[in-house]
mmCIF file of N, CA, C and O in Angstrom:
data_model
loop_
_atom_site.group_PDB
_atom_site.id
_atom_site.type_symbol
_atom_site.label_atom_id
_atom_site.label_comp_id
_atom_site.label_asym_id
_atom_site.label_seq_id
_atom_site.Cartn_x
_atom_site.Cartn_y
_atom_site.Cartn_z
ATOM 1 N N MET A 1 48.797 75.578 -31.545
ATOM 2 C CA MET A 1 50.036 75.163 -31.873
ATOM 3 C C MET A 1 50.366 74.629 -32.934
ATOM 4 O O MET A 1 49.706 74.038 -33.540
ATOM 5 N N ALA A 2 51.632 74.796 -33.473
ATOM 6 C CA ALA A 2 52.177 74.558 -34.796
ATOM 7 C C ALA A 2 52.145 72.981 -34.964
ATOM 8 O O ALA A 2 52.514 72.295 -33.981
ATOM 9 N N GLY A 3 52.062 72.434 -36.195
ATOM 10 C CA GLY A 3 52.097 70.950 -36.412
ATOM 11 C C GLY A 3 53.372 70.352 -35.979
ATOM 12 O O GLY A 3 53.060 69.221 -35.499
ATOM 13 N N GLN A 4 54.463 70.932 -36.141
ATOM 14 C CA GLN A 4 55.522 70.254 -35.811
ATOM 15 C C GLN A 4 55.717 70.086 -34.252
ATOM 16 O O GLN A 4 56.233 69.390 -33.886
ATOM 17 N N ASP A 5 55.177 71.132 -33.667
ATOM 18 C CA ASP A 5 55.191 71.087 -32.146
ATOM 19 C C ASP A 5 54.160 70.094 -31.644
ATOM 20 O O ASP A 5 54.635 69.336 -30.707
ATOM 21 N N VAL A 6 53.265 69.945 -32.353
ATOM 22 C CA VAL A 6 52.306 68.850 -31.983
ATOM 23 C C VAL A 6 52.929 67.353 -32.094
ATOM 24 O O VAL A 6 52.748 66.669 -31.415
ATOM 25 N N PHE A 7 53.646 67.274 -33.424
ATOM 26 C CA PHE A 7 54.187 66.223 -33.663
ATOM 27 C C PHE A 7 55.404 65.771 -32.549
ATOM 28 O O PHE A 7 55.184 64.723 -31.910
ATOM 29 N N LYS A 8 56.096 66.661 -32.128
ATOM 30 C CA LYS A 8 57.261 66.640 -31.260
ATOM 31 C C LYS A 8 56.566 66.063 -29.741
ATOM 32 O O LYS A 8 57.106 65.236 -29.180
ATOM 33 N N PHE A 9 55.680 66.827 -29.474
ATOM 34 C CA PHE A 9 54.864 66.614 -28.199
ATOM 35 C C PHE A 9 54.354 65.001 -28.202
ATOM 36 O O PHE A 9 54.640 64.297 -27.242
ATOM 37 N N ALA A 10 53.719 64.789 -29.168
ATOM 38 C CA ALA A 10 53.089 63.539 -29.328
ATOM 39 C C ALA A 10 54.014 62.325 -29.384
ATOM 40 O O ALA A 10 53.695 61.342 -28.536
ATOM 41 N N VAL A 11 55.144 62.433 -30.056
ATOM 42 C CA VAL A 11 56.229 61.371 -30.192
ATOM 43 C C VAL A 11 56.991 61.385 -28.973
ATOM 44 O O VAL A 11 57.319 60.051 -28.734
ATOM 45 N N ARG A 12 57.106 62.312 -28.197
ATOM 46 C CA ARG A 12 57.780 62.298 -26.960
ATOM 47 C C ARG A 12 56.659 61.691 -25.801
ATOM 48 O O ARG A 12 57.166 60.949 -24.925
ATOM 49 N N SER A 13 55.619 62.202 -25.752
ATOM 50 C CA SER A 13 54.387 61.875 -24.732
ATOM 51 C C SER A 13 53.987 60.490 -24.848
ATOM 52 O O SER A 13 53.882 59.812 -23.907
ATOM 53 N N VAL A 14 53.395 59.790 -26.018
ATOM 54 C CA VAL A 14 53.065 58.683 -26.151
ATOM 55 C C VAL A 14 53.920 57.484 -25.665
ATOM 56 O O VAL A 14 53.645 56.711 -24.936
ATOM 57 N N PRO A 15 55.269 57.476 -26.045
ATOM 58 C CA PRO A 15 56.221 56.328 -25.635
ATOM 59 C C PRO A 15 56.251 56.532 -23.931
ATOM 60 O O PRO A 15 56.091 55.560 -23.357
ATOM 61 N N ALA A 16 56.279 57.634 -23.516
ATOM 62 C CA ALA A 16 56.499 57.990 -22.042
ATOM 63 C C ALA A 16 55.171 57.414 -21.335
ATOM 64 O O ALA A 16 55.386 56.777 -20.266
ATOM 65 N N VAL A 17 54.157 57.771 -21.642
ATOM 66 C CA VAL A 17 52.904 57.289 -21.150
ATOM 67 C C VAL A 17 52.663 55.879 -21.258
ATOM 68 O O VAL A 17 52.260 55.081 -20.276
ATOM 69 N N ILE A 18 53.009 55.254 -22.593
ATOM 70 C CA ILE A 18 52.727 53.690 -22.443
ATOM 71 C C ILE A 18 53.870 53.088 -21.659
ATOM 72 O O ILE A 18 53.584 52.080 -21.009
ATOM 73 N N ASP A 19 55.030 53.418 -21.534
ATOM 74 C CA ASP A 19 56.185 52.876 -20.763
ATOM 75 C C ASP A 19 55.676 52.891 -19.304
ATOM 76 O O ASP A 19 55.850 51.895 -18.442
ATOM 77 N N ALA A 20 55.222 54.056 -18.949
ATOM 78 C CA ALA A 20 54.832 54.243 -17.474
ATOM 79 C C ALA A 20 53.466 53.216 -17.212
ATOM 80 O O ALA A 20 53.391 52.662 -16.167
ATOM 81 N N ALA A 21 52.506 53.058 -18.323
ATOM 82 C CA ALA A 21 51.406 52.395 -18.149
ATOM 83 C C ALA A 21 51.816 50.640 -18.050
ATOM 84 O O ALA A 21 51.511 49.886 -17.095
ATOM 85 N N LEU A 22 52.948 50.459 -18.933
ATOM 86 C CA LEU A 22 53.287 49.143 -18.745
ATOM 87 C C LEU A 22 54.011 48.799 -17.407
ATOM 88 O O LEU A 22 53.700 47.716 -16.756
ATOM 89 N N LYS A 23 54.847 49.608 -16.970
ATOM 90 C CA LYS A 23 55.571 49.514 -15.656
ATOM 91 C C LYS A 23 54.422 49.159 -14.587
ATOM 92 O O LYS A 23 54.574 48.222 -13.929
ATOM 93 N N GLN A 24 53.354 49.977 -14.597
ATOM 94 C CA GLN A 24 52.319 49.821 -13.623
ATOM 95 C C GLN A 24 51.581 48.487 -13.646
ATOM 96 O O GLN A 24 51.267 47.914 -12.757
ATOM 97 N N ALA A 25 51.495 47.956 -14.930
ATOM 98 C CA ALA A 25 50.824 46.686 -15.132
ATOM 99 C C ALA A 25 51.904 45.626 -14.999
ATOM 100 O O ALA A 25 51.492 44.333 -15.194
ATOM 101 N N GLN A 26 53.150 45.792 -14.919
ATOM 102 C CA GLN A 26 54.166 44.888 -14.556
ATOM 103 C C GLN A 26 54.356 44.115 -15.870
ATOM 104 O O GLN A 26 54.339 42.865 -15.744
ATOM 105 N N LEU A 27 54.323 44.881 -17.190
ATOM 106 C CA LEU A 27 54.362 44.124 -18.361
ATOM 107 C C LEU A 27 55.566 44.811 -19.059
ATOM 108 O O LEU A 27 56.139 45.961 -18.717
ATOM 109 N N THR A 28 55.973 44.370 -20.022
ATOM 110 C CA THR A 28 57.138 44.821 -20.952
ATOM 111 C C THR A 28 56.744 45.251 -22.505
ATOM 112 O O THR A 28 55.419 44.768 -22.713
ATOM 113 N N LYS A 29 57.142 45.973 -23.225
ATOM 114 C CA LYS A 29 56.846 46.010 -24.614
ATOM 115 C C LYS A 29 56.723 44.875 -25.316
ATOM 116 O O LYS A 29 55.954 44.753 -26.276
ATOM 117 N N ASP A 30 57.578 43.777 -24.911
ATOM 118 C CA ASP A 30 57.498 42.412 -25.748
ATOM 119 C C ASP A 30 55.947 41.906 -25.417
ATOM 120 O O ASP A 30 55.445 41.006 -26.169
ATOM 121 N N ASP A 31 55.304 42.122 -24.402
ATOM 122 C CA ASP A 31 53.863 41.745 -24.198
ATOM 123 C C ASP A 31 52.976 42.316 -24.935
ATOM 124 O O ASP A 31 51.770 41.971 -24.934
ATOM 125 N N VAL A 32 53.189 43.539 -25.391
ATOM 126 C CA VAL A 32 52.146 44.310 -26.078
ATOM 127 C C VAL A 32 51.767 43.781 -27.558
ATOM 128 O O VAL A 32 52.916 43.440 -28.376
ATOM 129 N N ASP A 33 50.447 43.414 -27.962
ATOM 130 C CA ASP A 33 50.112 42.771 -29.245
ATOM 131 C C ASP A 33 49.722 43.890 -30.188
ATOM 132 O O ASP A 33 50.066 43.781 -31.225
ATOM 133 N N TRP A 34 49.186 45.117 -29.487
ATOM 134 C CA TRP A 34 48.759 45.990 -30.442
ATOM 135 C C TRP A 34 48.871 47.285 -29.929
ATOM 136 O O TRP A 34 48.548 47.765 -28.713
ATOM 137 N N LEU A 35 49.143 48.412 -30.764
ATOM 138 C CA LEU A 35 49.268 49.944 -30.405
ATOM 139 C C LEU A 35 48.135 50.533 -31.001
ATOM 140 O O LEU A 35 47.812 50.244 -32.260
ATOM 141 N N VAL A 36 47.294 50.988 -29.958
ATOM 142 C CA VAL A 36 46.131 51.490 -30.452
ATOM 143 C C VAL A 36 46.082 52.987 -29.780
ATOM 144 O O VAL A 36 45.772 53.213 -28.662
ATOM 145 N N MET A 37 46.372 53.993 -30.755
ATOM 146 C CA MET A 37 46.421 55.242 -30.214
ATOM 147 C C MET A 37 45.457 56.250 -30.877
ATOM 148 O O MET A 37 45.023 55.927 -32.182
ATOM 149 N N HIS A 38 45.509 57.603 -30.406
ATOM 150 C CA HIS A 38 44.835 58.675 -31.333
ATOM 151 C C HIS A 38 45.203 58.643 -32.688
ATOM 152 O O HIS A 38 46.402 58.754 -32.898
ATOM 153 N N GLN A 39 44.231 58.658 -33.827
ATOM 154 C CA GLN A 39 44.729 58.808 -34.895
ATOM 155 C C GLN A 39 44.766 60.119 -35.574
ATOM 156 O O GLN A 39 44.242 60.643 -36.544
ATOM 157 N N ALA A 40 45.967 60.714 -35.062
ATOM 158 C CA ALA A 40 46.055 62.315 -35.503
ATOM 159 C C ALA A 40 46.607 62.257 -36.778
ATOM 160 O O ALA A 40 46.243 63.171 -37.878
ATOM 161 N N ASN A 41 47.935 61.441 -37.283
ATOM 162 C CA ASN A 41 48.451 61.510 -38.584
ATOM 163 C C ASN A 41 49.440 60.230 -38.373
ATOM 164 O O ASN A 41 49.783 59.851 -37.336
ATOM 165 N N GLN A 42 49.509 59.666 -39.719
ATOM 166 C CA GLN A 42 50.577 58.421 -39.757
ATOM 167 C C GLN A 42 51.810 58.741 -39.288
ATOM 168 O O GLN A 42 52.450 57.826 -38.787
ATOM 169 N N ARG A 43 52.408 60.071 -39.604
ATOM 170 C CA ARG A 43 53.714 60.164 -39.101
ATOM 171 C C ARG A 43 53.878 59.995 -37.633
ATOM 172 O O ARG A 43 54.802 59.414 -37.121
ATOM 173 N N ILE A 44 53.035 60.330 -36.935
ATOM 174 C CA ILE A 44 53.065 60.376 -35.443
ATOM 175 C C ILE A 44 52.863 59.009 -35.069
ATOM 176 O O ILE A 44 53.609 58.359 -34.183
ATOM 177 N N LEU A 45 52.073 58.175 -35.758
ATOM 178 C CA LEU A 45 51.748 56.670 -35.472
ATOM 179 C C LEU A 45 52.906 56.014 -35.840
ATOM 180 O O LEU A 45 53.424 55.233 -35.062
ATOM 181 N N ASP A 46 53.648 56.339 -36.701
ATOM 182 C CA ASP A 46 54.928 55.666 -37.082
ATOM 183 C C ASP A 46 56.113 55.798 -36.226
ATOM 184 O O ASP A 46 56.770 55.040 -35.808
ATOM 185 N N ALA A 47 56.184 57.212 -35.780
ATOM 186 C CA ALA A 47 57.329 57.679 -35.129
ATOM 187 C C ALA A 47 57.032 57.280 -33.650
ATOM 188 O O ALA A 47 57.991 56.837 -33.040
ATOM 189 N N ALA A 48 55.865 57.072 -33.108
ATOM 190 C CA ALA A 48 55.564 56.617 -31.561
ATOM 191 C C ALA A 48 56.063 55.119 -31.609
ATOM 192 O O ALA A 48 56.482 54.737 -30.706
ATOM 193 N N ALA A 49 55.391 54.406 -32.652
ATOM 194 C CA ALA A 49 55.770 52.859 -32.644
ATOM 195 C C ALA A 49 57.236 52.637 -32.907
ATOM 196 O O ALA A 49 57.561 51.806 -31.993
ATOM 197 N N GLN A 50 57.909 53.482 -33.515
ATOM 198 C CA GLN A 50 59.240 53.192 -33.691
ATOM 199 C C GLN A 50 60.029 53.498 -32.407
ATOM 200 O O GLN A 50 60.849 52.851 -31.905
ATOM 201 N N ARG A 51 59.705 54.483 -31.755
ATOM 202 C CA ARG A 51 60.298 54.932 -30.226
ATOM 203 C C ARG A 51 60.044 53.803 -29.195
ATOM 204 O O ARG A 51 60.737 53.473 -28.386
ATOM 205 N N LEU A 52 58.748 53.130 -29.547
ATOM 206 C CA LEU A 52 58.373 52.012 -28.613
ATOM 207 C C LEU A 52 59.025 50.666 -28.874
ATOM 208 O O LEU A 52 59.069 49.765 -28.053
ATOM 209 N N GLY A 53 59.530 50.880 -30.187
ATOM 210 C CA GLY A 53 60.181 49.426 -30.876
ATOM 211 C C GLY A 53 59.203 48.494 -31.066
ATOM 212 O O GLY A 53 59.241 47.141 -30.973
ATOM 213 N N LEU A 54 57.974 48.947 -31.624
ATOM 214 C CA LEU A 54 56.815 48.262 -32.048
ATOM 215 C C LEU A 54 56.708 48.118 -33.530
ATOM 216 O O LEU A 54 56.944 49.207 -34.157
ATOM 217 N N PRO A 55 56.736 47.036 -34.117
ATOM 218 C CA PRO A 55 56.807 46.960 -35.697
ATOM 219 C C PRO A 55 55.359 47.558 -36.110
ATOM 220 O O PRO A 55 54.406 47.392 -35.587
ATOM 221 N N ALA A 56 55.536 48.270 -37.358
ATOM 222 C CA ALA A 56 54.204 48.667 -38.028
ATOM 223 C C ALA A 56 53.028 47.840 -38.205
ATOM 224 O O ALA A 56 51.999 48.357 -37.958
ATOM 225 N N GLU A 57 53.321 46.590 -38.409
ATOM 226 C CA GLU A 57 52.131 45.534 -38.428
ATOM 227 C C GLU A 57 51.465 45.248 -36.991
ATOM 228 O O GLU A 57 50.412 44.799 -37.105
ATOM 229 N N ARG A 58 51.893 45.859 -36.001
ATOM 230 C CA ARG A 58 51.211 45.885 -34.611
ATOM 231 C C ARG A 58 50.611 47.121 -34.331
ATOM 232 O O ARG A 58 50.059 47.364 -33.236
ATOM 233 N N VAL A 59 50.510 48.167 -35.280
ATOM 234 C CA VAL A 59 50.008 49.334 -34.950
ATOM 235 C C VAL A 59 48.612 49.456 -35.676
ATOM 236 O O VAL A 59 48.490 49.067 -36.979
ATOM 237 N N VAL A 60 47.496 49.891 -34.934
ATOM 238 C CA VAL A 60 46.178 49.750 -35.533
ATOM 239 C C VAL A 60 46.027 51.338 -36.197
ATOM 240 O O VAL A 60 46.262 52.167 -35.406
ATOM 241 N N SER A 61 45.786 51.242 -37.551
ATOM 242 C CA SER A 61 45.607 52.414 -38.030
ATOM 243 C C SER A 61 44.389 52.392 -38.999
ATOM 244 O O SER A 61 44.240 51.531 -39.828
ATOM 245 N N ASN A 62 43.628 53.488 -38.893
ATOM 246 C CA ASN A 62 42.496 53.595 -39.824
ATOM 247 C C ASN A 62 42.501 55.145 -40.603
ATOM 248 O O ASN A 62 41.468 55.319 -41.125
ATOM 249 N N LEU A 63 43.445 55.595 -40.500
ATOM 250 C CA LEU A 63 43.730 56.933 -41.059
ATOM 251 C C LEU A 63 43.387 56.965 -42.578
ATOM 252 O O LEU A 63 42.680 58.044 -43.119
ATOM 253 N N ALA A 64 43.725 56.130 -43.189
ATOM 254 C CA ALA A 64 43.752 56.067 -44.658
ATOM 255 C C ALA A 64 42.045 56.109 -45.159
ATOM 256 O O ALA A 64 41.691 56.709 -46.107
ATOM 257 N N GLU A 65 41.396 55.466 -44.257
ATOM 258 C CA GLU A 65 39.832 55.590 -44.363
ATOM 259 C C GLU A 65 39.130 56.740 -43.920
ATOM 260 O O GLU A 65 38.221 57.025 -44.667
ATOM 261 N N TYR A 66 39.511 57.375 -42.727
ATOM 262 C CA TYR A 66 38.716 58.358 -42.229
ATOM 263 C C TYR A 66 39.513 59.616 -42.062
ATOM 264 O O TYR A 66 38.958 60.601 -41.658
ATOM 265 N N GLY A 67 40.896 59.578 -41.889
ATOM 266 C CA GLY A 67 41.670 60.854 -41.392
ATOM 267 C C GLY A 67 41.456 60.913 -40.047
ATOM 268 O O GLY A 67 41.061 59.960 -39.195
ATOM 269 N N ASN A 68 41.612 62.047 -39.338
ATOM 270 C CA ASN A 68 41.651 62.254 -37.879
ATOM 271 C C ASN A 68 40.234 62.314 -37.398
ATOM 272 O O ASN A 68 39.612 63.384 -37.907
ATOM 273 N N THR A 69 39.683 61.600 -36.770
ATOM 274 C CA THR A 69 38.319 61.601 -36.232
ATOM 275 C C THR A 69 38.289 62.084 -34.900
ATOM 276 O O THR A 69 37.215 61.861 -34.223
ATOM 277 N N SER A 70 39.311 62.769 -34.384
ATOM 278 C CA SER A 70 39.293 63.471 -33.072
ATOM 279 C C SER A 70 39.141 62.506 -31.873
ATOM 280 O O SER A 70 39.777 61.432 -31.975
ATOM 281 N N ALA A 71 38.290 62.776 -30.902
ATOM 282 C CA ALA A 71 37.958 61.916 -29.957
ATOM 283 C C ALA A 71 37.476 60.575 -30.199
ATOM 284 O O ALA A 71 37.621 59.714 -29.345
ATOM 285 N N ALA A 72 36.867 60.248 -31.266
ATOM 286 C CA ALA A 72 36.320 58.939 -31.775
ATOM 287 C C ALA A 72 37.466 58.148 -32.201
ATOM 288 O O ALA A 72 36.962 56.971 -32.320
ATOM 289 N N SER A 73 38.555 58.529 -32.414
ATOM 290 C CA SER A 73 39.699 57.734 -33.288
ATOM 291 C C SER A 73 40.023 56.666 -32.521
ATOM 292 O O SER A 73 40.168 55.383 -33.398
ATOM 293 N N ILE A 74 40.253 56.364 -31.045
ATOM 294 C CA ILE A 74 40.598 55.230 -30.698
ATOM 295 C C ILE A 74 39.522 54.134 -30.666
ATOM 296 O O ILE A 74 39.724 53.232 -30.843
ATOM 297 N N PRO A 75 38.153 54.685 -30.257
ATOM 298 C CA PRO A 75 37.390 53.694 -30.330
ATOM 299 C C PRO A 75 36.875 53.072 -31.765
ATOM 300 O O PRO A 75 36.565 52.041 -31.716
ATOM 301 N N LEU A 76 37.096 53.921 -32.606
ATOM 302 C CA LEU A 76 36.750 53.647 -34.088
ATOM 303 C C LEU A 76 37.667 52.589 -34.454
ATOM 304 O O LEU A 76 37.483 51.412 -35.112
ATOM 305 N N ALA A 77 39.102 53.008 -34.212
ATOM 306 C CA ALA A 77 40.183 52.029 -34.647
ATOM 307 C C ALA A 77 40.079 50.828 -33.989
ATOM 308 O O ALA A 77 40.363 49.584 -34.577
ATOM 309 N N LEU A 78 39.843 50.813 -32.585
ATOM 310 C CA LEU A 78 39.787 49.446 -31.840
ATOM 311 C C LEU A 78 38.504 48.594 -32.292
ATOM 312 O O LEU A 78 38.636 47.402 -32.562
ATOM 313 N N ASP A 79 37.212 49.271 -32.517
ATOM 314 C CA ASP A 79 36.153 48.387 -33.101
ATOM 315 C C ASP A 79 36.555 47.796 -34.310
ATOM 316 O O ASP A 79 36.185 46.562 -34.681
ATOM 317 N N GLU A 80 37.252 48.567 -35.377
ATOM 318 C CA GLU A 80 37.425 48.047 -36.715
ATOM 319 C C GLU A 80 38.459 46.703 -36.374
ATOM 320 O O GLU A 80 38.345 45.689 -37.081
ATOM 321 N N ALA A 81 39.518 47.033 -35.687
ATOM 322 C CA ALA A 81 40.450 45.956 -35.444
ATOM 323 C C ALA A 81 40.040 44.556 -35.045
ATOM 324 O O ALA A 81 40.212 43.548 -35.252
ATOM 325 N N VAL A 82 38.827 44.802 -33.925
ATOM 326 C CA VAL A 82 38.018 43.656 -33.276
ATOM 327 C C VAL A 82 37.383 43.075 -34.448
ATOM 328 O O VAL A 82 37.350 41.887 -34.608
ATOM 329 N N ARG A 83 36.491 43.839 -35.115
ATOM 330 C CA ARG A 83 35.630 43.268 -36.197
ATOM 331 C C ARG A 83 36.430 42.557 -37.367
ATOM 332 O O ARG A 83 35.964 41.563 -38.016
ATOM 333 N N ALA A 84 37.537 42.875 -37.485
ATOM 334 C CA ALA A 84 38.466 42.460 -38.787
ATOM 335 C C ALA A 84 39.129 41.271 -38.202
ATOM 336 O O ALA A 84 39.866 40.480 -39.100
ATOM 337 N N GLY A 85 38.937 40.836 -36.774
ATOM 338 C CA GLY A 85 39.582 39.723 -36.261
ATOM 339 C C GLY A 85 41.090 39.808 -35.913
ATOM 340 O O GLY A 85 41.772 38.944 -35.663
ATOM 341 N N LYS A 86 41.715 40.978 -36.102
ATOM 342 C CA LYS A 86 43.098 41.422 -35.573
ATOM 343 C C LYS A 86 43.249 41.184 -34.164
ATOM 344 O O LYS A 86 43.920 40.349 -33.587
ATOM 345 N N VAL A 87 42.558 42.054 -33.178
ATOM 346 C CA VAL A 87 42.345 42.083 -31.968
ATOM 347 C C VAL A 87 41.661 40.827 -31.520
ATOM 348 O O VAL A 87 40.359 40.713 -31.750
ATOM 349 N N LYS A 88 42.315 39.862 -30.584
ATOM 350 C CA LYS A 88 41.613 38.761 -30.142
ATOM 351 C C LYS A 88 41.627 38.614 -28.786
ATOM 352 O O LYS A 88 42.446 39.416 -27.882
ATOM 353 N N PRO A 89 40.758 37.932 -28.007
ATOM 354 C CA PRO A 89 40.684 37.725 -26.598
ATOM 355 C C PRO A 89 42.074 37.476 -26.048
ATOM 356 O O PRO A 89 42.531 36.507 -26.809
ATOM 357 N N GLY A 90 42.516 38.050 -24.903
ATOM 358 C CA GLY A 90 43.796 37.841 -24.335
ATOM 359 C C GLY A 90 44.833 38.728 -25.073
ATOM 360 O O GLY A 90 45.879 38.771 -24.148
ATOM 361 N N ASP A 91 44.575 39.378 -26.064
ATOM 362 C CA ASP A 91 45.642 40.265 -26.473
ATOM 363 C C ASP A 91 45.879 41.496 -25.656
ATOM 364 O O ASP A 91 44.985 41.785 -24.997
ATOM 365 N N VAL A 92 47.157 42.029 -25.527
ATOM 366 C CA VAL A 92 47.449 43.104 -24.543
ATOM 367 C C VAL A 92 47.524 44.403 -25.501
ATOM 368 O O VAL A 92 48.235 44.364 -26.778
ATOM 369 N N LEU A 93 46.762 45.305 -25.267
ATOM 370 C CA LEU A 93 46.586 46.651 -26.124
ATOM 371 C C LEU A 93 47.281 47.580 -25.221
ATOM 372 O O LEU A 93 46.917 47.861 -24.119
ATOM 373 N N ALA A 94 48.206 48.422 -25.832
ATOM 374 C CA ALA A 94 48.730 49.539 -25.322
ATOM 375 C C ALA A 94 47.972 50.604 -26.031
ATOM 376 O O ALA A 94 48.122 50.839 -27.297
ATOM 377 N N MET A 95 47.162 51.493 -25.331
ATOM 378 C CA MET A 95 46.441 52.469 -25.992
ATOM 379 C C MET A 95 46.936 53.761 -25.242
ATOM 380 O O MET A 95 47.329 54.007 -24.159
ATOM 381 N N ALA A 96 46.888 54.940 -26.208
ATOM 382 C CA ALA A 96 47.265 56.229 -25.782
ATOM 383 C C ALA A 96 46.559 57.324 -26.641
ATOM 384 O O ALA A 96 46.453 57.064 -27.770
ATOM 385 N N GLY A 97 46.104 58.396 -25.856
ATOM 386 C CA GLY A 97 45.591 59.333 -26.453
ATOM 387 C C GLY A 97 46.076 60.601 -26.201
ATOM 388 O O GLY A 97 46.860 60.871 -24.958
ATOM 389 N N PHE A 98 46.014 61.615 -27.181
ATOM 390 C CA PHE A 98 46.625 63.085 -26.636
ATOM 391 C C PHE A 98 45.550 63.985 -27.498
ATOM 392 O O PHE A 98 45.166 63.726 -28.443
ATOM 393 N N GLY A 99 45.706 65.193 -26.962
ATOM 394 C CA GLY A 99 44.887 66.243 -27.656
ATOM 395 C C GLY A 99 44.711 67.387 -27.104
ATOM 396 O O GLY A 99 45.837 67.982 -26.673
ATOM 397 N N ALA A 100 43.586 68.118 -27.172
ATOM 398 C CA ALA A 100 43.150 69.427 -26.580
ATOM 399 C C ALA A 100 44.047 69.908 -25.524
ATOM 400 O O ALA A 100 44.004 69.242 -24.466
ATOM 401 N N GLY A 101 44.577 71.080 -25.731
ATOM 402 C CA GLY A 101 45.436 71.612 -24.481
ATOM 403 C C GLY A 101 46.620 70.859 -24.184
ATOM 404 O O GLY A 101 47.302 70.946 -23.230
ATOM 405 N N LEU A 102 46.997 69.932 -25.228
ATOM 406 C CA LEU A 102 48.142 69.102 -25.004
ATOM 407 C C LEU A 102 48.179 68.299 -23.901
ATOM 408 O O LEU A 102 49.100 68.196 -23.033
ATOM 409 N N THR A 103 47.103 67.529 -23.687
ATOM 410 C CA THR A 103 46.750 66.503 -22.499
ATOM 411 C C THR A 103 47.195 65.187 -22.966
ATOM 412 O O THR A 103 47.259 64.971 -24.332
ATOM 413 N N TRP A 104 47.441 64.232 -22.267
ATOM 414 C CA TRP A 104 47.618 62.808 -22.772
ATOM 415 C C TRP A 104 47.395 61.743 -21.666
ATOM 416 O O TRP A 104 47.205 62.204 -20.542
ATOM 417 N N ALA A 105 47.003 60.539 -22.141
ATOM 418 C CA ALA A 105 46.769 59.416 -21.115
ATOM 419 C C ALA A 105 46.947 58.236 -21.788
ATOM 420 O O ALA A 105 47.296 58.042 -23.017
ATOM 421 N N GLY A 106 47.277 57.100 -21.066
ATOM 422 C CA GLY A 106 47.650 55.809 -21.747
ATOM 423 C C GLY A 106 46.975 54.667 -20.743
ATOM 424 O O GLY A 106 46.521 54.921 -19.603
ATOM 425 N N ALA A 107 46.833 53.601 -21.347
ATOM 426 C CA ALA A 107 46.277 52.423 -20.728
ATOM 427 C C ALA A 107 46.887 51.124 -21.184
ATOM 428 O O ALA A 107 46.925 51.219 -22.578
ATOM 429 N N ILE A 108 46.782 50.087 -20.568
ATOM 430 C CA ILE A 108 47.137 48.821 -20.731
ATOM 431 C C ILE A 108 46.032 48.024 -20.578
ATOM 432 O O ILE A 108 45.458 47.938 -19.729
ATOM 433 N N VAL A 109 45.447 47.243 -21.681
ATOM 434 C CA VAL A 109 44.237 46.544 -21.597
ATOM 435 C C VAL A 109 44.340 45.069 -22.185
ATOM 436 O O VAL A 109 44.965 44.952 -23.177
ATOM 437 N N ARG A 110 43.908 44.262 -21.249
ATOM 438 C CA ARG A 110 43.984 42.758 -21.846
ATOM 439 C C ARG A 110 42.658 42.681 -22.334
ATOM 440 O O ARG A 110 41.710 42.694 -21.641
ATOM 441 N N TRP A 111 42.422 42.320 -23.876
ATOM 442 C CA TRP A 111 41.171 42.456 -24.405
ATOM 443 C C TRP A 111 40.491 41.063 -24.140
ATOM 444 O O TRP A 111 41.026 39.800 -24.050
ATOM 445 N N GLY A 112 39.110 41.413 -23.881
ATOM 446 C CA GLY A 112 38.258 40.126 -23.794
ATOM 447 C C GLY A 112 37.985 39.507 -22.505
ATOM 448 O O GLY A 112 37.553 38.446 -22.123
#
């Protein structure tokens, strides 16, 4: 699939899956401390955060250091954020992944 199609897919799917997960968890976007998602590219991270109404400083990104690390991107980004003291016990994380075959998933996690 072409890059622009993947971008459109991700930017539509991530906010939808996060919104659904928040509803299931009986939380709102205001409850989210961190957005931790698949590190495909910075444009997707920025656009998804904007559609969710989350400021850039609440988006975990390690793309500048590693680029797209495929299936490892969420655990790597989360581990770095925890080790750096950004993610703290009690924080609410909105997590979303997307990838092969244009599949996607999301989860809301209260850390610690």
